[in-house]
Amino acid sequence: MVYQYLADRWIGRRRQVEQVAIDAIDGKTPAVVVTGGSRGIGLAIAIRFALAGRTVALVARDAGQLAAAVESVQERTGQAALAIRCDITDPAAAQIIEARLGEHNCYLEILVNNAGAGIGGEFILQDPASIANVVDLNVQAPTRLTRHVLPGMLDRGRGGIINVSSLGGLMPGPYQSAYYASKAYVISLTRALAHEVRGRGVRISCVAPGPVRTEFHEALDSDHRALYRYLLPWMSPESVAASIYRGYRLGHAVIVPGVVNAGLYRIVGFLPYQLIVPLVGLLLYPGPNGAQQDGARHDKVRKRKA
Ligand SMILES: NC(=O)c1ccc[n+]([C@@H]2O[C@H](COP(=O)([O-])OP(=O)(O)OC[C@H]3O[C@@H](n4cnc5c(N)ncnc54)[C@H](OP(=O)(O)O)[C@@H]3O)[C@@H](O)[C@H]2O)c1
């Protein structure tokens, strides 16, 4: 892509500035901490930062997947990555992550709030525990982590936060209502915080990807949701990560990976709710039996991964 080439050239001219930013403070190495870094978009983001010479720390719950992810970062970038086994819905997650970084003589310089989960189907048929889990993971956890790390970043006058939202965060999503609402919160929080901390050396961005080929859809996918599957362009985690990395370095407040998604992002802003809500409802409608299936599937996946 021509614009990607031009953006990379422009960033390249500023590499010297970046170099200063990755110097150690008090002998401690700055680390990029990626929640949900053991697979999917999170792992791709970690690899992208590691390719740029950054020390990365991957946070997730499954020890086996974490170990495989660390190996994959090493293989693809030649860099060692740090694995932090932690459930980020634990109220003490920020302290656990900080302690593990300290053991490796690192401090958190960039936080990527990426871990997230969806839930599909009709709201009243969803398991209340599954809904609570989505809110905990997509809303409470990134808010707590952000609140914990931001003061230190402001004191140092550098650092950054990348919040992974979704294109779905721009509109209400019937049949994925709690998920879409959680992602709207992320966009709103990011934009507000970016304004509050402007000019103080800390960069806060959020990402609004469209559909990406990852395990995320295991909890949501339904064969009957044909419109969603075939109408929207699907991206690879690697191309999403490349776009996130570029957008973050360029200082974009909202990063929308993919040309079609970027177009949709612009158009959605002009459409009235009376039109967009039924349209999204049509895209996400799981069929007469799908609502129950989706709820049950999410519950099964949640329990398996807990
Ligand atoms: N895939 C898409 O189409 C798409 C589109 C737009 C936005 N997004 C957003 O992108 C982000 C990443 O999605 P993905 O597609 O890469 O999902 P994914 O493949 O399902 O990966 C989710 C990651 O989050 C971790 N995770 C889940 N619960 C956790 C918890 N309680 N504590 C710590 N880590 C936890 C998982 O590891 P463990 O299970 O081992 O903990 C895994 O590493 C999410 O915020 C999602 O909403 C995805």
XYZ file of C-alpha atoms and ligand atoms in Angstrom:
354
model
C 0.000 0.000 0.000
C 1.355 3.404 -0.969
C 0.114 5.156 2.164
C 1.673 2.464 4.374
C 4.996 2.889 2.594
C 4.858 6.678 3.000
C 3.875 6.360 6.665
C 6.778 3.974 7.335
C 9.218 6.298 5.567
C 7.967 9.197 7.651
C 8.206 7.192 10.876
C 11.724 6.082 9.852
C 12.871 9.681 9.850
C 11.776 9.941 13.477
C 13.514 6.718 14.583
C 16.101 8.663 16.538
C 13.358 10.039 18.766
C 12.040 6.497 19.365
C 15.525 5.336 20.313
C 15.614 7.805 23.195
C 12.243 6.543 24.404
C 13.405 2.928 24.751
C 16.369 3.704 26.986
C 16.260 2.167 30.444
C 15.250 4.171 33.538
C 17.244 3.505 36.754
C 18.736 0.455 35.058
C 15.259 -0.988 34.408
C 14.220 -2.049 30.919
C 10.976 -0.611 29.529
C 8.504 -3.323 28.581
C 5.458 -3.490 26.363
C 2.839 -5.448 28.312
C 0.174 -7.097 26.166
C -2.852 -8.576 27.925
C -4.227 -11.524 25.982
C -0.796 -11.836 24.394
C -0.839 -15.636 24.190
C -2.666 -15.842 20.853
C -4.660 -13.969 18.218
C -4.338 -10.200 17.909
C -2.398 -9.867 21.196
C 0.348 -12.252 20.113
C 0.606 -10.516 16.728
C 0.946 -7.116 18.467
C 3.653 -8.508 20.763
C 5.571 -9.874 17.778
C 5.282 -6.519 15.995
C 6.735 -4.642 18.978
C 9.437 -7.295 19.493
C 10.436 -6.931 15.829
C 11.030 -3.246 16.592
C 13.451 -4.248 19.361
C 11.067 -3.843 22.283
C 10.989 -6.111 25.322
C 7.524 -7.632 25.449
C 5.573 -9.280 28.273
C 2.600 -11.497 27.463
C -0.256 -11.769 29.954
C -2.829 -14.594 29.834
C -4.214 -17.456 31.949
C -3.338 -20.629 30.050
C 0.258 -21.571 30.906
C 0.673 -23.904 27.908
C -0.456 -21.289 25.395
C 1.720 -18.672 27.068
C 4.796 -20.898 26.769
C 4.028 -21.559 23.086
C 3.560 -17.818 22.507
C 6.918 -16.976 24.122
C 8.556 -19.548 21.851
C 6.827 -18.083 18.827
C 8.036 -14.540 19.681
C 11.575 -15.891 20.082
C 11.436 -17.796 16.779
C 9.980 -14.952 14.751
C 11.920 -12.031 16.207
C 14.981 -13.427 17.947
C 13.832 -11.649 21.128
C 13.050 -13.293 24.451
C 9.568 -12.500 25.752
C 8.335 -12.582 29.314
C 5.273 -14.688 30.207
C 3.004 -13.432 32.976
C 0.326 -15.895 33.977
C -2.490 -13.826 35.377
C -6.255 -13.493 35.168
C -6.705 -9.789 34.522
C -10.185 -9.818 36.063
C -8.422 -10.391 39.389
C -8.520 -7.000 41.199
C -4.830 -7.544 42.100
C -3.796 -8.128 38.450
C -1.948 -4.801 38.128
C 0.168 -5.562 41.202
C 0.850 -9.131 39.996
C 2.017 -7.844 36.597
C 4.148 -5.124 38.198
C 5.785 -7.629 40.557
C 6.620 -10.034 37.724
C 8.121 -7.192 35.674
C 10.171 -6.130 38.709
C 11.586 -9.665 39.073
C 12.947 -9.271 35.531
C 14.246 -5.779 36.153
C 11.629 -4.253 33.834
C 8.987 -1.566 34.183
C 5.809 -1.097 32.194
C 6.220 1.537 29.511
C 3.431 0.610 27.111
C 0.248 -1.187 28.150
C -1.801 -2.923 25.483
C -5.257 -3.656 26.899
C -6.108 -6.346 24.401
C -7.616 -9.332 26.274
C -11.325 -9.486 25.639
C -14.230 -11.799 24.988
C -17.585 -11.585 23.250
C -20.991 -12.992 23.935
C -23.688 -13.585 21.338
C -27.377 -14.310 21.292
C -30.466 -12.688 22.727
C -29.594 -10.812 25.943
C -32.373 -12.348 28.059
C -31.248 -15.863 27.121
C -27.602 -15.311 28.027
C -26.191 -16.665 31.268
C -25.855 -13.732 33.720
C -22.417 -15.047 34.789
C -21.227 -14.957 31.160
C -22.460 -11.371 30.755
C -20.697 -10.393 33.996
C -17.516 -12.038 32.722
C -17.610 -9.959 29.511
C -18.093 -6.750 31.501
C -15.321 -7.696 33.963
C -12.871 -8.577 31.220
C -13.660 -5.892 28.630
C -14.511 -2.975 30.935
C -13.427 -3.373 34.567
C -10.032 -4.977 33.966
C -8.651 -2.470 31.411
C -10.016 0.403 33.495
C -8.251 -0.869 36.628
C -4.983 -1.525 34.767
C -5.082 1.899 33.117
C -5.780 3.651 36.418
C -2.869 1.807 38.001
C -0.231 2.517 35.335
C -1.156 6.002 34.120
C 0.152 8.036 37.093
C 3.630 6.466 36.745
C 3.679 7.205 33.020
C 2.723 10.823 33.641
C 5.456 11.138 36.300
C 8.006 9.814 33.808
C 6.536 11.989 31.060
C 6.464 9.081 28.655
C 4.722 5.825 27.904
C 1.537 4.798 26.237
C -1.660 2.807 26.366
C -3.312 1.003 23.465
C -6.876 -0.113 24.145
C -8.253 -2.734 21.799
C -11.910 -1.971 21.149
C -13.834 -2.981 18.017
C -15.665 -1.485 15.072
C -18.670 -2.749 17.044
C -17.888 -0.148 19.702
C -19.208 2.541 17.357
C -22.793 1.308 17.377
C -25.287 -0.689 19.439
C -25.157 -4.408 18.546
C -28.417 -6.321 18.914
C -27.621 -10.028 19.664
C -24.142 -9.029 20.888
C -25.456 -6.203 23.042
C -23.169 -6.456 26.088
C -20.081 -6.984 23.923
C -20.786 -3.965 21.688
C -21.608 -1.830 24.738
C -18.353 -2.871 26.430
C -16.374 -1.833 23.363
C -18.199 1.520 23.166
C -17.028 2.135 26.736
C -13.422 1.469 25.685
C -13.577 4.013 22.851
C -15.216 6.620 25.058
C -12.717 6.106 27.895
C -9.750 6.282 25.523
C -10.859 9.482 23.814
C -11.547 11.178 27.152
C -8.237 10.110 28.736
C -6.270 11.081 25.628
C -7.707 14.567 26.052
C -6.984 14.691 29.807
C -3.311 13.745 29.409
C -2.575 15.646 26.190
C 0.796 17.369 26.057
C 2.218 15.350 28.983
C 4.278 12.812 27.039
C 1.852 9.897 27.267
C 0.124 8.552 24.191
C -3.289 6.888 24.453
C -4.865 5.216 21.442
C -7.647 2.792 20.834
C -8.127 0.298 18.060
C -11.361 -0.534 16.277
C -10.802 -3.668 14.175
C -13.494 -5.313 12.070
C -13.627 -9.133 11.998
C -10.234 -10.814 12.508
C -9.485 -14.516 12.026
C -8.836 -15.679 15.616
C -10.231 -18.085 18.229
C -12.354 -15.209 19.519
C -15.198 -16.323 17.264
C -15.335 -19.769 18.865
C -17.577 -18.294 21.530
C -19.751 -16.425 19.044
C -19.675 -18.041 15.676
C -22.837 -19.433 14.142
C -23.088 -20.864 10.681
C -26.474 -19.215 10.279
C -24.966 -15.720 10.688
C -24.097 -15.757 6.998
C -24.397 -11.996 6.421
C -21.765 -11.245 9.065
C -19.463 -13.985 7.828
C -19.520 -13.110 4.149
C -20.377 -9.419 3.924
C -17.571 -7.971 6.022
C -13.853 -8.182 5.136
C -11.875 -10.466 7.496
C -8.301 -9.554 8.364
C -5.363 -11.547 9.691
C -4.059 -10.751 13.209
C -0.704 -9.863 11.624
C -2.106 -7.167 9.330
C -4.183 -5.772 12.222
C -1.035 -5.663 14.396
C 0.958 -3.891 11.658
C -1.780 -1.284 11.385
C -1.937 -0.843 15.188
C 1.809 -0.404 15.450
C 1.882 2.162 12.655
C -1.161 4.068 13.939
C 0.192 4.182 17.480
C 3.549 5.531 16.354
C 1.804 8.145 14.244
C -0.171 9.154 17.341
C -3.656 8.333 16.036
C -6.343 8.479 18.741
C -8.496 5.855 17.022
C -6.820 3.280 14.797
C -9.077 1.475 12.328
C -7.198 -1.332 10.566
C -8.112 -1.944 6.911
C -9.296 0.398 4.188
C -12.903 -0.886 4.073
C -13.177 -0.711 7.872
C -11.782 2.824 7.855
C -14.485 3.737 5.316
C -17.191 2.082 7.449
C -15.901 3.963 10.484
C -16.462 7.266 8.671
C -19.879 6.321 7.270
C -21.265 4.979 10.565
C -20.704 8.375 12.165
C -23.267 9.886 9.775
C -25.961 7.212 9.986
C -28.939 7.655 12.336
C -29.549 5.003 15.031
C -32.966 4.304 13.454
C -31.083 2.852 10.494
C -27.870 1.473 11.986
C -29.434 -0.546 14.855
C -31.785 -2.691 12.722
C -29.009 -3.071 10.128
C -26.532 -4.390 12.707
C -29.314 -6.525 14.197
C -29.763 -8.111 10.770
C -26.029 -8.755 10.443
C -25.798 -10.371 13.876
C -29.166 -12.162 14.045
C -28.379 -15.741 15.042
C -31.661 -17.265 13.803
C -34.549 -18.614 15.872
C -32.446 -21.233 17.716
C -29.148 -19.395 17.481
C -29.688 -17.215 20.524
C -29.811 -20.187 22.859
C -26.942 -21.934 21.055
C -24.747 -18.842 21.284
C -25.378 -18.401 25.009
C -24.637 -22.054 25.718
C -21.501 -21.996 23.513
C -20.104 -18.941 25.258
C -20.760 -20.466 28.656
C -18.986 -23.694 27.626
C -15.939 -21.816 26.271
C -15.805 -19.562 29.353
C -15.874 -22.515 31.746
C -13.264 -24.437 29.742
C -10.863 -21.477 29.768
C -11.425 -20.467 33.400
N -11.237 -11.342 16.522
C -12.009 -10.343 16.126
O -12.735 -10.460 15.120
C -12.002 -9.048 16.868
C -12.614 -7.944 16.242
C -12.618 -6.724 16.936
C -12.051 -6.629 18.175
N -11.486 -7.729 18.755
C -10.901 -7.565 20.100
O -9.533 -7.927 20.035
C -9.111 -8.415 21.298
C -8.348 -9.719 21.114
O -9.200 -10.617 20.459
P -8.677 -11.955 19.766
O -9.538 -12.128 18.558
O -7.226 -11.986 19.636
O -9.174 -13.020 20.879
P -8.628 -14.474 21.263
O -7.926 -15.098 20.127
O -9.794 -15.185 21.871
O -7.538 -14.153 22.407
C -7.941 -13.651 23.642
C -6.726 -13.510 24.524
O -7.143 -12.957 25.775
C -6.692 -13.810 26.837
N -7.641 -13.739 27.955
C -8.957 -14.026 27.950
N -9.468 -13.863 29.171
C -8.447 -13.444 29.972
C -8.344 -13.120 31.357
N -9.387 -13.177 32.162
N -7.145 -12.721 31.833
C -6.052 -12.668 31.025
N -6.098 -12.952 29.705
C -7.279 -13.355 29.195
C -6.633 -15.199 26.194
O -5.773 -16.083 26.897
P -6.331 -17.082 28.058
O -7.667 -17.582 27.593
O -5.280 -18.147 28.184
O -6.411 -16.246 29.282
C -6.043 -14.833 24.843
O -4.658 -14.636 24.948
C -10.366 -8.538 22.159
O -10.457 -7.416 23.010
C -11.502 -8.497 21.148
O -12.679 -7.968 21.691
C -11.448 -8.935 18.134
